[in-house]
Amino acid sequence: MFQTVLCVLALLYKVSSLELKPVLTVSPSWLSPGASVTLSCEVEPSSAGWRFYWYKAVPDLSQKSYSYELLPGGVAGTMKDSFIIDGQKHTAGFACRAGGGNPEDFTQYSEPKFVWSTDPHPAASLSVSPDREQHFTSESVTLNCGGNSAEWRVMKFSVTGHLIYLRICWAMTGSLCTINRTHSDKSVYWCESKSGEFSAAVNLTVHNEDLLLVSPVHPVTEGASVTLSCRLRGENKLSDVIFYHNDKLIQNDSRGELKISAVSQSDEGFYKCEHSGNVSPQSWMGVKVLPRPEHPSFPVLLVAGLGGLSGKILIILLILLSHCRYLKGP
């Protein structure tokens, strides 16, 4: 009788485990250079002594879904309900599930969660035409997926927290996807390939307002030039536009554009424009900082050192050099 009770309890535990679906959170949502990614998996009841397993999401273009592969270092699972990933550079999706009991029974996979990067992936890219973050309602926007795959889909994560498979851009045999929004929207978009790559992610917003800021979708490379402008619905070009950077007034004259000839890291931040009393929504302009050498090369040090010598020492060095050549002969 006692064994029968244990068997029933084990079956109930197995059924209840299969019905549980963990909730995964990812921090941060947007990658910054050198930052680690923390995955946290929550299962109720939390006191059940779960072992946690961590997965990367692999796009399955034949279905509106993902397959899951265990992350390196997570094959045996962890007793801790969090997992840290170092060195993540590109957009990626993750999932978790939990196991318990002996033999071990597993919960369902969590819904996939994503960490987004603006760094381009060598095998997958996303370009936007027209190249601006803010768009008026009823304007068409074309997304172009490119890279080492012949089949793509465009994914969208809305501000409401919903992951959306764009029906018109799902399992595309080509690389172009055109969307047209008739209502306000703020979402993150990226491309996924049949071979499993994720492109860099972009923010795209659609507005009912009459005044919008024109700013680039992708980060601007340090040292490059960039031009920001303002659009009025139904107007092609404006003058007397005021520009703000992080809510600070930076230009107020008759020009209609804000030109930055050589972008630096201090130019990164939120921008908005104002025209005739109307103020646009703000957009973030990122700056891609170029890597800097840790130490100057030897020739640079040599030149710098010579530059600090007095004229007399330089003359002595030249005489010695000439004397050495004379002793060496032709």
Tab-separated table of C-alpha atoms in Angstrom:
chain	number	residue	atom	x	y	z
A	1	MET	CA	0.000	0.000	0.000
A	2	PHE	CA	2.823	2.367	0.936
A	3	GLN	CA	4.606	1.682	-2.367
A	4	THR	CA	1.392	2.412	-4.244
A	5	VAL	CA	1.077	5.790	-2.530
A	6	LEU	CA	4.684	6.632	-3.405
A	7	CYS	CA	4.064	5.671	-7.030
A	8	VAL	CA	0.963	7.875	-7.220
A	9	LEU	CA	2.834	10.779	-5.655
A	10	ALA	CA	5.697	10.331	-8.134
A	11	LEU	CA	3.259	10.352	-11.053
A	12	LEU	CA	1.546	13.458	-9.710
A	13	TYR	CA	4.957	15.134	-9.327
A	14	LYS	CA	5.847	14.227	-12.906
A	15	VAL	CA	2.553	15.563	-14.285
A	16	SER	CA	2.817	18.757	-12.253
A	17	SER	CA	6.406	19.290	-13.426
A	18	LEU	CA	5.390	18.938	-17.065
A	19	GLU	CA	2.657	21.539	-16.541
A	20	LEU	CA	5.024	24.117	-15.060
A	21	LYS	CA	6.494	26.776	-17.309
A	22	PRO	CA	9.396	28.849	-15.950
A	23	VAL	CA	9.731	32.585	-16.503
A	24	LEU	CA	13.095	33.772	-17.824
A	25	THR	CA	14.420	37.303	-17.420
A	26	VAL	CA	17.479	38.685	-19.179
A	27	SER	CA	19.587	41.618	-17.994
A	28	PRO	CA	20.547	43.868	-19.670
A	29	SER	CA	18.180	43.913	-22.650
A	30	TRP	CA	20.662	45.899	-24.771
A	31	LEU	CA	24.317	44.905	-24.810
A	32	SER	CA	27.073	47.366	-24.052
A	33	PRO	CA	30.768	46.668	-24.768
A	34	GLY	CA	32.301	44.383	-22.165
A	35	ALA	CA	29.056	43.814	-20.255
A	36	SER	CA	28.031	40.337	-19.099
A	37	VAL	CA	24.510	38.960	-19.515
A	38	THR	CA	22.604	37.540	-16.536
A	39	LEU	CA	19.840	34.977	-17.069
A	40	SER	CA	17.378	34.367	-14.228
A	41	CYS	CA	14.884	31.497	-14.204
A	42	GLU	CA	11.868	31.504	-11.905
A	43	VAL	CA	9.702	28.456	-11.190
A	44	GLU	CA	6.757	28.223	-8.831
A	45	PRO	CA	6.840	26.648	-6.294
A	46	SER	CA	10.345	28.018	-5.817
A	47	SER	CA	11.060	25.759	-2.822
A	48	ALA	CA	10.980	22.525	-4.822
A	49	GLY	CA	14.780	22.115	-5.053
A	50	TRP	CA	14.994	22.589	-8.782
A	51	ARG	CA	18.077	22.196	-10.952
A	52	PHE	CA	18.169	24.784	-13.746
A	53	TYR	CA	19.212	24.283	-17.362
A	54	TRP	CA	20.168	27.094	-19.729
A	55	TYR	CA	19.715	27.168	-23.504
A	56	LYS	CA	20.321	29.326	-26.538
A	57	ALA	CA	17.390	29.745	-28.915
A	58	VAL	CA	17.986	28.620	-32.492
A	59	PRO	CA	15.508	29.940	-35.125
A	60	ASP	CA	13.327	27.270	-36.727
A	61	LEU	CA	11.971	28.865	-39.897
A	62	SER	CA	9.836	25.844	-40.724
A	63	GLN	CA	7.738	26.647	-37.669
A	64	LYS	CA	6.910	29.790	-35.724
A	65	SER	CA	9.253	28.647	-33.009
A	66	TYR	CA	12.787	27.975	-31.837
A	67	SER	CA	14.770	24.879	-31.047
A	68	TYR	CA	16.998	24.942	-27.991
A	69	GLU	CA	20.642	23.992	-27.442
A	70	LEU	CA	22.296	23.788	-24.041
A	71	LEU	CA	24.732	26.595	-23.351
A	72	PRO	CA	28.387	25.693	-22.708
A	73	GLY	CA	28.907	25.207	-19.003
A	74	GLY	CA	25.235	24.447	-18.421
A	75	VAL	CA	25.066	20.800	-19.497
A	76	ALA	CA	24.895	19.489	-15.931
A	77	GLY	CA	22.526	22.246	-14.855
A	78	THR	CA	22.921	24.579	-11.885
A	79	MET	CA	21.353	24.651	-8.459
A	80	LYS	CA	21.434	28.433	-8.669
A	81	ASP	CA	18.512	30.055	-10.484
A	82	SER	CA	20.784	32.469	-12.391
A	83	PHE	CA	23.480	32.069	-15.019
A	84	ILE	CA	26.049	34.604	-16.247
A	85	ILE	CA	27.268	34.781	-19.849
A	86	ASP	CA	30.496	36.646	-20.521
A	87	GLY	CA	31.654	37.929	-23.873
A	88	GLN	CA	28.273	38.078	-25.603
A	89	LYS	CA	28.619	40.492	-28.538
A	90	HIS	CA	25.651	39.879	-30.833
A	91	THR	CA	21.869	39.668	-30.636
A	92	ALA	CA	20.807	36.295	-29.221
A	93	GLY	CA	17.861	34.437	-27.736
A	94	PHE	CA	17.844	32.301	-24.579
A	95	ALA	CA	15.528	29.970	-22.667
A	96	CYS	CA	15.573	27.935	-19.476
A	97	ARG	CA	13.845	24.994	-17.887
A	98	ALA	CA	14.086	23.203	-14.556
A	99	GLY	CA	14.375	19.605	-13.491
A	100	GLY	CA	13.649	17.777	-10.249
A	101	GLY	CA	13.129	14.364	-8.745
A	102	ASN	CA	14.881	11.036	-9.257
A	103	PRO	CA	14.652	10.109	-12.068
A	104	GLU	CA	14.679	13.751	-13.122
A	105	ASP	CA	11.527	15.224	-14.642
A	106	PHE	CA	11.601	18.534	-16.489
A	107	THR	CA	9.331	21.535	-16.717
A	108	GLN	CA	8.452	23.097	-20.051
A	109	TYR	CA	10.870	25.481	-21.716
A	110	SER	CA	10.399	29.122	-20.811
A	111	GLU	CA	9.365	31.584	-23.459
A	112	PRO	CA	12.504	32.787	-25.282
A	113	LYS	CA	13.950	36.092	-24.157
A	114	PHE	CA	16.431	38.189	-26.094
A	115	VAL	CA	19.443	40.368	-25.580
A	116	TRP	CA	19.898	42.871	-28.390
A	117	SER	CA	23.080	44.274	-29.824
A	118	THR	CA	23.729	47.087	-32.282
A	119	ASP	CA	27.020	45.487	-33.345
A	120	PRO	CA	26.795	44.003	-36.848
A	121	HIS	CA	27.000	40.222	-37.161
A	122	PRO	CA	29.431	38.987	-39.843
A	123	ALA	CA	26.863	36.517	-41.203
A	124	ALA	CA	23.621	38.492	-40.774
A	125	SER	CA	22.698	42.126	-41.285
A	126	LEU	CA	19.625	44.344	-41.205
A	127	SER	CA	19.300	47.596	-43.137
A	128	VAL	CA	16.333	49.955	-43.016
A	129	SER	CA	15.052	52.186	-45.813
A	130	PRO	CA	14.489	55.041	-45.282
A	131	ASP	CA	17.311	55.099	-42.745
A	132	ARG	CA	15.597	56.781	-39.812
A	133	GLU	CA	14.156	55.632	-36.520
A	134	GLN	CA	10.959	57.723	-36.483
A	135	HIS	CA	8.242	57.289	-39.113
A	136	PHE	CA	4.799	58.755	-39.708
A	137	THR	CA	1.763	56.476	-39.687
A	138	SER	CA	0.924	55.011	-43.125
A	139	GLU	CA	4.534	55.381	-44.306
A	140	SER	CA	6.194	52.290	-45.761
A	141	VAL	CA	9.433	51.011	-44.265
A	142	THR	CA	11.562	48.380	-45.987
A	143	LEU	CA	13.692	45.981	-43.957
A	144	ASN	CA	16.486	44.216	-45.821
A	145	CYS	CA	18.045	41.063	-44.352
A	146	GLY	CA	21.437	40.091	-45.717
A	147	GLY	CA	24.168	37.559	-45.069
A	148	ASN	CA	25.048	33.909	-45.582
A	149	SER	CA	21.492	32.547	-45.820
A	150	ALA	CA	18.900	32.282	-48.571
A	151	GLU	CA	15.943	32.274	-46.171
A	152	TRP	CA	15.066	34.801	-43.477
A	153	ARG	CA	12.366	35.979	-41.146
A	154	VAL	CA	11.944	39.341	-39.439
A	155	MET	CA	11.111	39.337	-35.744
A	156	LYS	CA	9.468	42.122	-33.779
A	157	PHE	CA	9.391	42.719	-30.041
A	158	SER	CA	6.767	45.290	-29.140
A	159	VAL	CA	6.838	47.807	-26.302
A	160	THR	CA	4.002	45.809	-24.717
A	161	GLY	CA	6.386	42.866	-24.269
A	162	HIS	CA	5.036	40.618	-27.018
A	163	LEU	CA	7.263	38.671	-29.411
A	164	ILE	CA	5.680	38.871	-32.857
A	165	TYR	CA	6.367	36.783	-35.935
A	166	LEU	CA	5.586	39.188	-38.781
A	167	ARG	CA	3.300	37.215	-41.074
A	168	ILE	CA	4.386	39.100	-44.180
A	169	CYS	CA	8.057	38.669	-43.269
A	170	TRP	CA	8.086	35.090	-42.048
A	171	ALA	CA	10.180	32.507	-43.918
A	172	MET	CA	11.023	34.956	-46.695
A	173	THR	CA	12.627	33.431	-49.782
A	174	GLY	CA	14.005	36.875	-50.580
A	175	SER	CA	15.621	39.407	-48.297
A	176	LEU	CA	13.163	42.336	-48.444
A	177	CYS	CA	10.243	42.946	-46.107
A	178	THR	CA	8.033	46.044	-46.346
A	179	ILE	CA	5.851	47.079	-43.421
A	180	ASN	CA	3.248	49.810	-43.189
A	181	ARG	CA	1.813	50.792	-39.808
A	182	THR	CA	-1.460	52.685	-39.502
A	183	HIS	CA	-1.178	53.290	-35.752
A	184	SER	CA	1.482	54.364	-33.281
A	185	ASP	CA	4.039	51.705	-32.502
A	186	LYS	CA	7.421	51.303	-30.803
A	187	SER	CA	9.246	48.039	-31.372
A	188	VAL	CA	12.602	46.317	-31.762
A	189	TYR	CA	13.231	44.523	-35.069
A	190	TRP	CA	15.884	42.034	-36.137
A	191	CYS	CA	16.504	39.361	-38.787
A	192	GLU	CA	16.878	35.638	-38.173
A	193	SER	CA	18.346	33.261	-40.745
A	194	LYS	CA	17.603	29.633	-41.505
A	195	SER	CA	21.202	28.835	-40.550
A	196	GLY	CA	20.634	30.259	-37.056
A	197	GLU	CA	22.182	33.743	-37.134
A	198	PHE	CA	20.684	36.894	-35.596
A	199	SER	CA	21.298	40.325	-37.097
A	200	ALA	CA	21.895	43.481	-35.105
A	201	ALA	CA	18.653	44.888	-33.687
A	202	VAL	CA	17.102	48.291	-34.393
A	203	ASN	CA	14.458	50.465	-32.764
A	204	LEU	CA	11.683	51.661	-35.088
A	205	THR	CA	8.867	53.939	-33.974
A	206	VAL	CA	5.672	55.023	-35.740
A	207	HIS	CA	3.947	58.255	-34.668
A	208	ASN	CA	0.732	60.183	-35.202
A	209	GLU	CA	2.545	63.435	-34.411
A	210	ASP	CA	3.099	66.036	-37.133
A	211	LEU	CA	6.788	66.636	-36.346
A	212	LEU	CA	9.474	63.950	-36.287
A	213	LEU	CA	13.227	63.822	-35.841
A	214	VAL	CA	15.348	62.310	-38.618
A	215	SER	CA	18.182	60.342	-37.022
A	216	PRO	CA	20.072	57.195	-38.137
A	217	VAL	CA	18.830	53.750	-37.187
A	218	HIS	CA	22.283	52.273	-36.517
A	219	PRO	CA	25.002	53.746	-34.284
A	220	VAL	CA	27.341	56.269	-35.916
A	221	THR	CA	31.012	55.316	-36.016
A	222	GLU	CA	33.300	57.537	-33.986
A	223	GLY	CA	34.950	60.136	-36.222
A	224	ALA	CA	32.284	59.910	-38.949
A	225	SER	CA	29.929	62.751	-39.840
A	226	VAL	CA	26.179	62.706	-39.272
A	227	THR	CA	23.296	65.043	-40.068
A	228	LEU	CA	20.083	65.234	-38.042
A	229	SER	CA	17.014	67.044	-39.323
A	230	CYS	CA	13.320	67.573	-38.657
A	231	ARG	CA	10.302	66.440	-40.700
A	232	LEU	CA	6.872	68.014	-40.754
A	233	ARG	CA	4.092	65.854	-42.128
A	234	GLY	CA	3.527	66.937	-45.727
A	235	GLU	CA	6.664	69.139	-45.839
A	236	ASN	CA	9.975	68.212	-47.456
A	237	LYS	CA	12.402	70.687	-45.905
A	238	LEU	CA	12.294	72.914	-42.831
A	239	SER	CA	14.308	75.880	-41.591
A	240	ASP	CA	14.505	77.595	-38.188
A	241	VAL	CA	14.724	74.278	-36.360
A	242	ILE	CA	15.840	74.003	-32.733
A	243	PHE	CA	17.780	70.904	-31.646
A	244	TYR	CA	18.225	69.394	-28.192
A	245	HIS	CA	20.719	66.840	-26.888
A	246	ASN	CA	19.658	65.128	-23.640
A	247	ASP	CA	17.114	67.971	-23.179
A	248	LYS	CA	19.858	70.604	-23.480
A	249	LEU	CA	19.528	73.235	-26.219
A	250	ILE	CA	22.465	72.845	-28.632
A	251	GLN	CA	21.362	74.730	-31.794
A	252	ASN	CA	18.870	77.540	-32.333
A	253	ASP	CA	19.253	79.432	-35.613
A	254	SER	CA	17.903	79.573	-39.168
A	255	ARG	CA	19.372	76.229	-40.185
A	256	GLY	CA	17.143	73.218	-40.616
A	257	GLU	CA	19.817	70.621	-39.933
A	258	LEU	CA	22.215	69.693	-37.163
A	259	LYS	CA	25.550	68.646	-38.636
A	260	ILE	CA	28.232	66.917	-36.579
A	261	SER	CA	31.419	66.713	-38.653
A	262	ALA	CA	33.303	64.237	-36.444
A	263	VAL	CA	31.187	62.250	-34.008
A	264	SER	CA	32.653	61.542	-30.568
A	265	GLN	CA	31.409	59.457	-27.673
A	266	SER	CA	30.078	62.610	-25.971
A	267	ASP	CA	27.593	62.999	-28.865
A	268	GLU	CA	25.784	59.824	-27.853
A	269	GLY	CA	22.393	60.348	-26.257
A	270	PHE	CA	18.798	61.429	-26.831
A	271	TYR	CA	17.974	64.023	-29.503
A	272	LYS	CA	14.791	65.889	-30.398
A	273	CYS	CA	13.884	68.889	-32.523
A	274	GLU	CA	11.455	71.806	-32.297
A	275	HIS	CA	9.782	73.838	-35.049
A	276	SER	CA	7.137	76.556	-34.668
A	277	GLY	CA	6.367	75.450	-31.125
A	278	ASN	CA	5.982	71.752	-31.995
A	279	VAL	CA	8.449	69.325	-30.429
A	280	SER	CA	9.292	65.922	-31.911
A	281	PRO	CA	9.583	62.688	-29.922
A	282	GLN	CA	13.157	61.981	-28.854
A	283	SER	CA	15.387	59.248	-30.268
A	284	TRP	CA	18.623	57.710	-29.065
A	285	MET	CA	21.688	58.135	-31.277
A	286	GLY	CA	24.369	55.600	-30.454
A	287	VAL	CA	28.088	56.027	-31.137
A	288	LYS	CA	30.288	53.081	-32.041
A	289	VAL	CA	33.622	53.731	-30.348
A	290	LEU	CA	36.691	52.585	-32.257
A	291	PRO	CA	39.174	50.345	-30.377
A	292	ARG	CA	42.241	52.139	-29.121
A	293	PRO	CA	45.730	50.606	-28.831
A	294	GLU	CA	46.788	50.004	-25.253
A	295	HIS	CA	50.359	51.256	-25.863
A	296	PRO	CA	51.847	53.426	-28.599
A	297	SER	CA	53.979	51.596	-31.136
A	298	PHE	CA	57.780	51.941	-30.988
A	299	PRO	CA	58.063	54.368	-33.950
A	300	VAL	CA	55.559	56.713	-32.299
A	301	LEU	CA	57.538	56.695	-29.064
A	302	LEU	CA	60.782	57.271	-30.960
A	303	VAL	CA	59.405	60.256	-32.864
A	304	ALA	CA	57.898	61.694	-29.697
A	305	GLY	CA	61.229	61.301	-27.920
A	306	LEU	CA	63.200	62.950	-30.698
A	307	GLY	CA	60.736	65.822	-30.761
A	308	GLY	CA	61.662	66.677	-27.199
A	309	LEU	CA	65.418	66.843	-27.769
A	310	SER	CA	67.217	70.111	-28.119
A	311	GLY	CA	68.676	71.245	-31.434
A	312	LYS	CA	72.247	70.727	-30.193
A	313	ILE	CA	71.654	67.069	-29.307
A	314	LEU	CA	70.092	66.476	-32.738
A	315	ILE	CA	73.189	67.961	-34.411
A	316	ILE	CA	75.452	65.704	-32.319
A	317	LEU	CA	73.392	62.657	-33.321
A	318	LEU	CA	73.654	63.588	-36.992
A	319	ILE	CA	77.465	64.023	-36.710
A	320	LEU	CA	77.800	60.653	-35.000
A	321	LEU	CA	75.667	59.017	-37.657
A	322	SER	CA	77.815	60.556	-40.400
A	323	HIS	CA	80.999	59.418	-38.626
A	324	CYS	CA	79.713	55.848	-38.364
A	325	ARG	CA	78.975	55.777	-42.077
A	326	TYR	CA	82.501	57.113	-42.802
A	327	LEU	CA	84.126	54.379	-40.697
A	328	LYS	CA	81.965	51.740	-42.358
A	329	GLY	CA	83.028	52.901	-45.814
A	330	PRO	CA	81.242	52.521	-49.116
